[in-house]
């Protein structure tokens, strides 16, 4: 049994356990009630999304430096999964926002930053589509990933000054009592499950992209 | 290096001056956008001071992108790009020359656009002409640094007309926000230093992306 498949099994199992725990073990949050359970998708997704974009950024630097195709494939796969999780974050965030903030969307700093991040990396994927596959595509995409990632602190600063409403990050806050222990542990569990799931998706996507490129090369050789 | 930059800048400016239709087209495009804004938004009244910065910078972005996409189009004719790349000039110098060309172009354009803006949209703007022009220089610097990099990147790409704004605009959001805020403070009579934090962010953006674009331009322009 290879690594990818075992990762897949582990992630399926851990996601199932997480789902069960979320509904049967984790206590109801007092102020928000049942709706709050969406946090166990929302927060891990955004963390996966940040990690994915960060990995894509690192792999892009690696590619420009070493020029190994595997770095390029890794950057591509990671960015693609990042965009998917970014979309999940935005959607679950809106669903959560409706009952708690009484609005689906608000121009809060963190929401806006995430949305812009999403747009930057959608642009990245579009660029990948529009440039015919070649070493050129890899270089261009790497430049966009690097520039885009460097822009994040600036975007964040700008929109923070612009406006702020989002609750500050509860998970990493050291103060006691901001978030109850069972809720916190539940969040950690779902985070781990999501990271395993991410690792599985990444491995699978890298595998797929490698096969696709090998196949395209064979086709090009035939012609 | 300064000599190399100067040579490229001179070449670009000379070409632009000879075929001034690009400048004229850009100016009239900006003019038409201002006109459309005047028709689309409620006329006169208190509101105009509030929306004036937004209207001005949107006009700037839309007309600027037109100038950018022309930036490398000139070089495509008769293999100029290849000639430029094999000439004994560093990529960084090519970038700086091109960037300065765009910058001068944009600032000249703003010099004409501000009076026109005052004439047809918000009359008091003309009193702050020099402050606005200074702000325009700062904004145009960041715009042309990132813009030159991305227009170099999209020269050979399919659908580049659509891809360039998709990639560029999200990255420019901090720049746009800062420019809008600083311009609002200028129009409120507080001078260019009225919003010092935003001005710092604006200048920080300029320098970060000037350096980042200078460094990554090498990878975009490989033969």
Coordinates of C-alpha atoms in Angstrom, one line a residue:
Chain A
X1 CA 0.0 0.0 0.0
X2 CA 1.6 3.3 -1.0
X3 CA 1.8 6.5 0.9
X4 CA -0.9 8.4 -0.9
X5 CA -3.5 5.7 -0.4
X6 CA -2.7 5.3 3.3
X7 CA -2.9 9.0 3.7
X8 CA -6.3 8.9 2.0
X9 CA -7.6 6.2 4.4
X10 CA -6.2 8.0 7.4
X11 CA -7.8 11.3 6.3
X12 CA -11.2 9.7 5.6
X13 CA -11.1 8.1 9.0
X14 CA -10.0 11.2 10.9
X15 CA -12.6 13.4 9.1
X16 CA -15.3 10.8 10.0
X17 CA -14.2 10.8 13.7
X18 CA -14.1 14.6 13.7
X19 CA -17.6 14.9 12.2
X20 CA -18.9 12.4 14.9
X21 CA -17.2 14.3 17.7
X22 CA -18.4 17.7 16.4
X23 CA -22.1 16.6 16.6
X24 CA -22.1 14.2 19.6
X25 CA -19.2 15.2 21.9
X26 CA -18.5 18.9 21.6
X27 CA -20.8 20.9 23.8
X28 CA -23.1 23.7 22.4
X29 CA -21.6 27.1 22.6
X30 CA -23.7 29.2 24.9
X31 CA -24.0 32.5 23.0
X32 CA -24.2 31.3 19.4
X33 CA -25.7 27.8 19.8
X34 CA -25.7 25.2 17.2
X35 CA -24.5 27.5 14.4
X36 CA -21.1 27.8 16.1
X37 CA -20.3 24.2 14.9
X38 CA -19.5 25.6 11.5
X39 CA -16.4 26.9 13.2
X40 CA -14.9 23.4 12.9
X41 CA -14.9 23.7 9.2
X42 CA -14.3 27.4 8.9
X43 CA -11.2 27.8 11.0
X44 CA -9.3 24.6 9.8
X45 CA -10.1 25.6 6.2
X46 CA -8.6 29.0 6.5
X47 CA -5.5 27.5 8.2
X48 CA -5.1 24.9 5.5
X49 CA -5.5 27.7 2.9
X50 CA -2.8 29.8 4.5
X51 CA -0.5 26.8 4.7
X52 CA -1.2 25.9 1.1
X53 CA -0.3 29.4 -0.2
X54 CA 2.8 29.5 2.0
X55 CA 4.0 26.2 0.6
X56 CA 3.2 27.4 -2.9
X57 CA 5.3 30.5 -2.2
X58 CA 8.2 28.5 -0.9
X59 CA 8.1 26.1 -3.7
X60 CA 8.0 28.9 -6.2
X61 CA 11.2 30.4 -4.7
X62 CA 12.7 26.9 -4.8
X63 CA 11.7 26.6 -8.5
X64 CA 13.3 29.9 -9.5
X65 CA 16.4 29.0 -7.6
X66 CA 16.9 25.3 -8.5
X67 CA 14.8 24.9 -11.6
X68 CA 13.5 21.5 -10.7
X69 CA 10.2 20.6 -12.3
X70 CA 9.0 18.9 -9.1
X71 CA 9.0 22.2 -7.3
X72 CA 6.8 23.7 -10.0
X73 CA 4.3 20.9 -9.8
X74 CA 4.3 21.2 -6.0
X75 CA 3.6 24.9 -6.2
X76 CA 0.8 24.4 -8.7
X77 CA -0.9 21.7 -6.7
X78 CA -0.6 23.5 -3.4
X79 CA -2.0 26.8 -4.9
X80 CA -4.9 25.0 -6.4
X81 CA -5.9 23.3 -3.2
X82 CA -5.4 26.6 -1.4
X83 CA -7.9 28.3 -3.6
X84 CA -10.5 25.6 -3.0
X85 CA -10.1 25.9 0.8
X86 CA -10.1 29.7 0.5
X87 CA -13.5 29.4 -1.2
X88 CA -14.7 27.1 1.5
X89 CA -13.6 29.6 4.1
X90 CA -15.4 32.4 2.5
X91 CA -18.6 30.4 2.0
X92 CA -18.7 29.0 5.5
X93 CA -17.8 32.4 6.8
X94 CA -20.8 33.9 5.2
X95 CA -23.1 31.2 6.4
X96 CA -21.8 31.7 9.9
X97 CA -21.9 35.5 9.6
X98 CA -25.6 35.6 8.8
X99 CA -26.9 34.5 12.2
X100 CA -24.1 35.9 14.3
X101 CA -23.4 39.3 12.7
X102 CA -26.7 39.5 10.9
X103 CA -25.1 39.9 7.5
X104 CA -23.6 37.6 4.9
X105 CA -20.8 39.9 4.1
X106 CA -19.1 42.8 5.7
X107 CA -16.1 44.8 4.8
X108 CA -14.1 43.7 7.7
X109 CA -10.3 43.5 7.5
X110 CA -9.8 39.8 7.7
X111 CA -12.7 39.0 5.3
X112 CA -11.4 41.5 2.8
X113 CA -7.9 40.2 3.0
X114 CA -9.0 36.6 2.5
X115 CA -11.1 37.7 -0.5
X116 CA -8.3 39.5 -2.1
X117 CA -6.0 36.6 -1.4
X118 CA -8.5 34.4 -3.2
X119 CA -8.6 36.7 -6.2
X120 CA -4.8 36.9 -6.4
X121 CA -4.5 33.1 -6.5
X122 CA -7.4 32.7 -8.9
X123 CA -5.4 35.0 -11.1
X124 CA -2.5 32.7 -10.6
X125 CA -4.5 29.7 -11.7
X126 CA -5.9 31.6 -14.7
X127 CA -2.3 32.4 -15.7
X128 CA -1.5 28.7 -15.6
X129 CA -4.4 28.0 -17.9
X130 CA -3.6 30.8 -20.4
X131 CA 0.1 30.1 -20.8
X132 CA 0.8 27.0 -22.8
X133 CA 2.5 24.5 -20.7
X134 CA 6.2 25.1 -20.8
X135 CA 9.1 26.1 -18.7
X136 CA 7.9 29.6 -19.3
X137 CA 4.6 28.9 -17.5
X138 CA 6.4 27.7 -14.5
X139 CA 8.6 30.8 -14.3
X140 CA 5.6 33.2 -14.8
X141 CA 3.5 31.4 -12.2
X142 CA 6.3 31.4 -9.7
X143 CA 6.8 35.2 -10.1
X144 CA 3.1 35.8 -9.5
X145 CA 3.0 33.5 -6.4
X146 CA 6.0 35.3 -4.9
X147 CA 4.7 38.8 -5.6
X148 CA 1.2 37.8 -4.5
X149 CA 2.4 36.4 -1.2
X150 CA 4.6 39.4 -0.5
X151 CA 1.5 41.6 -1.0
X152 CA -0.4 39.9 1.8
X153 CA 1.0 41.9 4.7
X154 CA 0.4 45.1 2.9
X155 CA -3.1 44.2 2.0
X156 CA -3.8 43.2 5.5
X157 CA -2.4 46.4 7.0
X158 CA -4.4 48.5 4.5
X159 CA -7.7 46.8 5.1
X160 CA -7.1 46.8 8.9
X161 CA -6.8 50.5 8.9
X162 CA -9.7 50.7 6.5
X163 CA -12.1 48.8 8.9
X164 CA -12.3 46.1 11.4
X165 CA -15.1 44.0 13.0
X166 CA -13.9 40.4 13.0
X167 CA -13.4 38.8 16.4
X168 CA -9.7 38.5 17.1
X169 CA -8.3 35.1 16.7
X170 CA -9.4 33.0 19.6
X171 CA -7.4 29.9 19.1
X172 CA -4.0 31.3 19.7
X173 CA -4.9 33.7 22.3
X174 CA -3.2 33.0 25.6
X175 CA -5.9 34.4 27.8
X176 CA -7.9 31.9 29.6
X177 CA -11.6 31.8 29.3
X178 CA -11.8 33.3 25.8
X179 CA -12.6 29.9 24.4
X180 CA -13.7 26.9 26.5
X181 CA -11.5 23.9 26.8
X182 CA -13.7 21.3 25.1
X183 CA -14.4 23.7 22.2
X184 CA -10.7 24.3 21.9
X185 CA -9.8 20.6 21.8
X186 CA -12.5 20.0 19.3
X187 CA -11.0 22.7 17.1
X188 CA -7.5 21.2 17.4
X189 CA -8.9 17.8 16.5
X190 CA -10.6 19.1 13.4
X191 CA -7.5 21.1 12.5
X192 CA -5.4 18.0 12.5
X193 CA -8.0 16.1 10.5
X194 CA -8.0 18.9 7.9
X195 CA -4.3 19.0 7.7
X196 CA -4.1 15.3 7.0
X197 CA -6.8 15.7 4.4
X198 CA -4.7 18.5 2.9
X199 CA -1.6 16.3 2.8
X200 CA -3.6 13.6 1.0
X201 CA -5.1 16.0 -1.6
X202 CA -1.6 17.5 -2.2
X203 CA 0.0 14.1 -2.7
X204 CA -2.8 13.1 -5.0
X205 CA -2.7 16.3 -7.0
X206 CA 1.1 16.1 -7.4
X207 CA 0.8 12.6 -8.6
X208 CA -1.9 13.5 -11.1
X209 CA 0.0 16.5 -12.4
X210 CA 3.2 14.4 -12.9
X211 CA 1.2 11.8 -14.9
X212 CA -0.5 14.5 -16.9
X213 CA 2.8 16.1 -17.9
X214 CA 4.5 12.8 -18.7
X215 CA 1.5 12.0 -20.9
X216 CA 1.7 15.4 -22.7
X217 CA 5.4 14.8 -23.3
X218 CA 4.7 11.4 -24.8
X219 CA 2.1 13.0 -27.1
X220 CA 4.5 15.7 -28.2
X221 CA 7.1 13.0 -29.0
X222 CA 4.6 11.1 -31.1
X223 CA 3.8 14.0 -33.3
Chain B
X1 CA 24.0 50.9 -15.4
X2 CA 22.6 54.5 -15.3
X3 CA 23.7 54.9 -18.9
X4 CA 21.9 51.7 -19.9
X5 CA 18.7 52.7 -18.1
X6 CA 18.9 56.2 -19.7
X7 CA 19.4 54.7 -23.2
X8 CA 16.3 52.5 -22.9
X9 CA 14.3 55.3 -21.4
X10 CA 15.3 57.6 -24.2
X11 CA 14.4 55.1 -26.8
X12 CA 11.0 54.5 -25.3
X13 CA 10.2 58.2 -24.8
X14 CA 11.3 59.0 -28.4
X15 CA 9.1 56.3 -29.8
X16 CA 6.2 57.5 -27.6
X17 CA 6.7 61.1 -28.8
X18 CA 6.9 60.1 -32.4
X19 CA 3.7 58.2 -32.2
X20 CA 1.8 60.3 -29.8
X21 CA -1.5 58.5 -30.5
X22 CA -1.0 56.3 -27.5
X23 CA -0.9 59.2 -25.2
X24 CA -3.8 60.9 -26.8
X25 CA -5.9 57.7 -26.8
X26 CA -5.1 57.2 -23.1
X27 CA -6.1 60.8 -22.3
X28 CA -9.4 60.6 -24.1
X29 CA -10.2 57.3 -22.6
X30 CA -9.7 58.8 -19.1
X31 CA -11.7 61.8 -20.1
X32 CA -14.6 59.6 -21.3
X33 CA -14.5 57.6 -18.0
X34 CA -14.8 60.8 -16.1
X35 CA -17.7 61.8 -18.3
X36 CA -19.4 58.5 -17.6
X37 CA -18.9 59.0 -13.9
X38 CA -20.4 62.4 -14.1
X39 CA -23.5 61.0 -15.8
X40 CA -23.8 57.9 -13.6
X41 CA -23.4 59.6 -10.2
X42 CA -25.8 62.1 -8.7
X43 CA -24.8 65.6 -9.7
X44 CA -23.1 68.1 -7.5
X45 CA -23.8 68.6 -3.8
X46 CA -21.9 67.6 -0.7
X47 CA -21.4 64.1 -1.9
X48 CA -18.9 64.9 -4.5
X49 CA -16.1 65.6 -2.0
X50 CA -16.7 62.2 -0.6
X51 CA -16.7 60.3 -3.8
X52 CA -14.1 62.4 -5.7
X53 CA -11.0 60.4 -4.6
X54 CA -12.6 57.1 -5.6
X55 CA -13.7 58.4 -9.0
X56 CA -10.3 59.9 -9.6
X57 CA -8.3 56.7 -8.8
X58 CA -10.6 54.4 -10.7
X59 CA -10.1 56.6 -13.7
X60 CA -6.4 56.4 -13.1
X61 CA -6.4 52.6 -12.9
X62 CA -8.6 52.1 -16.0
X63 CA -6.6 54.5 -18.2
X64 CA -3.3 53.3 -16.7
X65 CA -3.9 49.7 -17.6
X66 CA -4.4 50.8 -21.2
X67 CA -0.9 52.4 -21.2
X68 CA 0.6 49.4 -19.6
X69 CA -0.6 46.9 -22.1
X70 CA 1.0 49.0 -24.8
X71 CA 4.3 48.9 -22.9
X72 CA 5.8 45.8 -24.4
X73 CA 3.6 45.7 -27.5
X74 CA 6.1 48.0 -29.3
X75 CA 8.9 45.5 -28.7
X76 CA 7.0 42.7 -30.3
X77 CA 7.4 44.1 -33.8
X78 CA 10.2 42.7 -35.9
X79 CA 11.9 40.8 -33.1
X80 CA 12.8 43.9 -31.0
X81 CA 12.3 42.0 -27.8
X82 CA 14.9 39.4 -28.8
X83 CA 17.3 42.1 -29.9
X84 CA 16.8 43.9 -26.6
X85 CA 17.4 40.7 -24.6
X86 CA 20.6 39.7 -26.4
X87 CA 22.0 43.2 -26.2
X88 CA 24.7 43.5 -23.5
X89 CA 22.2 45.2 -21.1
X90 CA 21.1 43.7 -17.8
X91 CA 17.5 42.7 -17.3
X92 CA 17.3 45.0 -14.4
X93 CA 18.3 48.0 -16.6
X94 CA 15.6 47.1 -19.1
X95 CA 13.1 47.0 -16.3
X96 CA 14.2 50.3 -14.8
X97 CA 14.1 52.0 -18.3
X98 CA 10.7 50.7 -19.1
X99 CA 9.4 51.5 -15.6
X100 CA 10.7 55.0 -15.7
X101 CA 9.1 55.4 -19.2
X102 CA 5.7 54.4 -17.8
X103 CA 6.2 56.5 -14.8
X104 CA 6.9 59.7 -16.7
X105 CA 4.0 58.9 -19.0
X106 CA 1.6 58.4 -16.1
X107 CA 2.7 61.6 -14.3
X108 CA 2.4 63.7 -17.4
X109 CA -1.0 62.2 -17.9
X110 CA -2.0 63.1 -14.3
X111 CA -0.8 66.6 -14.8
X112 CA -3.4 67.0 -17.5
X113 CA -6.0 64.9 -15.9
X114 CA -6.2 66.8 -12.6
X115 CA -7.4 70.1 -14.2
X116 CA -9.8 68.1 -16.4
X117 CA -11.1 66.3 -13.3
X118 CA -11.5 69.7 -11.6
X119 CA -13.3 71.0 -14.6
X120 CA -15.9 68.3 -15.1
X121 CA -16.2 66.6 -11.8
X122 CA -15.0 68.4 -8.6
X123 CA -14.0 72.0 -9.0
X124 CA -12.1 72.6 -5.7
X125 CA -9.6 70.0 -6.7
X126 CA -7.6 72.5 -8.8
X127 CA -6.7 74.4 -5.6
X128 CA -4.7 71.3 -4.5
X129 CA -3.0 70.7 -7.8
X130 CA 0.6 70.4 -6.6
X131 CA -0.3 68.2 -3.6
X132 CA -2.4 65.9 -5.9
X133 CA 0.4 65.8 -8.4
X134 CA 2.9 64.8 -5.7
X135 CA 0.5 62.1 -4.6
X136 CA 0.1 61.0 -8.2
X137 CA 3.9 60.6 -8.5
X138 CA 3.9 58.2 -5.5
X139 CA 1.0 56.2 -6.7
X140 CA 2.3 56.1 -10.3
X141 CA 5.6 54.7 -9.0
X142 CA 4.0 51.7 -7.4
X143 CA 1.6 51.3 -10.3
X144 CA 4.3 51.3 -12.9
X145 CA 6.7 49.1 -11.0
X146 CA 4.2 46.2 -10.6
X147 CA 2.6 47.1 -13.9
X148 CA 5.8 46.9 -15.9
X149 CA 6.6 43.5 -14.4
X150 CA 3.2 42.1 -15.1
X151 CA 2.9 43.5 -18.6
X152 CA 6.2 42.0 -19.4
X153 CA 4.9 38.8 -18.1
X154 CA 1.7 38.8 -20.0
X155 CA 3.1 40.0 -23.4
X156 CA 3.0 36.6 -25.0
X157 CA 0.0 35.2 -23.2
X158 CA -3.3 34.6 -24.8
X159 CA -6.1 36.9 -23.6
X160 CA -3.5 39.3 -22.1
X161 CA -6.0 42.2 -22.2
X162 CA -8.1 40.4 -19.6
X163 CA -5.4 38.7 -17.7
X164 CA -3.3 41.8 -17.0
X165 CA -6.1 43.5 -15.0
X166 CA -7.1 40.3 -13.3
X167 CA -3.6 39.8 -12.0
X168 CA -2.7 43.5 -11.4
X169 CA -5.8 45.0 -9.7
X170 CA -6.0 42.7 -6.7
X171 CA -2.3 43.3 -6.0
X172 CA -2.8 47.1 -6.3
X173 CA -5.5 47.2 -3.7
X174 CA -3.3 48.5 -0.8
X175 CA -2.0 51.2 -3.2
X176 CA -5.5 52.2 -4.2
X177 CA -6.8 52.3 -0.7
X178 CA -3.8 54.4 0.5
X179 CA -4.2 56.8 -2.5
X180 CA -7.9 57.2 -1.9
X181 CA -7.3 58.0 1.8
X182 CA -4.5 60.4 1.2
X183 CA -6.4 62.2 -1.5
X184 CA -9.4 62.5 0.7
X185 CA -7.3 64.2 3.3
X186 CA -5.8 66.5 0.7
X187 CA -9.3 67.5 -0.5
X188 CA -10.3 68.1 3.1
X189 CA -7.6 70.7 3.3
X190 CA -5.2 68.8 5.5
X191 CA -2.4 68.6 3.0
X192 CA -0.5 65.5 1.8
X193 CA 0.6 64.7 5.3
X194 CA -2.9 64.6 6.7
X195 CA -3.0 60.9 6.7
X196 CA 0.7 60.1 7.5
X197 CA 0.2 56.4 8.1
X198 CA -1.4 55.9 4.8
X199 CA 1.3 57.9 3.1
X200 CA 3.9 55.7 4.7
X201 CA 2.0 52.6 3.5
X202 CA 1.9 54.0 0.0
X203 CA 5.6 54.7 -0.1
X204 CA 6.4 51.4 1.5
X205 CA 4.4 49.7 -1.2
X206 CA 6.3 51.6 -3.8
X207 CA 9.7 50.5 -2.5
X208 CA 8.8 46.9 -1.7
X209 CA 7.5 46.3 -5.2
X210 CA 10.1 48.4 -6.9
X211 CA 12.7 46.1 -5.4
X212 CA 10.7 42.9 -5.8
X213 CA 9.8 43.7 -9.5
X214 CA 13.4 44.6 -10.2
X215 CA 14.7 41.3 -8.8
X216 CA 12.0 39.0 -10.4
X217 CA 12.1 40.7 -13.8
X218 CA 15.1 38.5 -14.7
X219 CA 13.0 35.5 -14.5
X220 CA 10.2 36.9 -16.6
X221 CA 12.5 37.9 -19.4
X222 CA 14.4 34.8 -20.2
X223 CA 14.9 33.9 -23.8

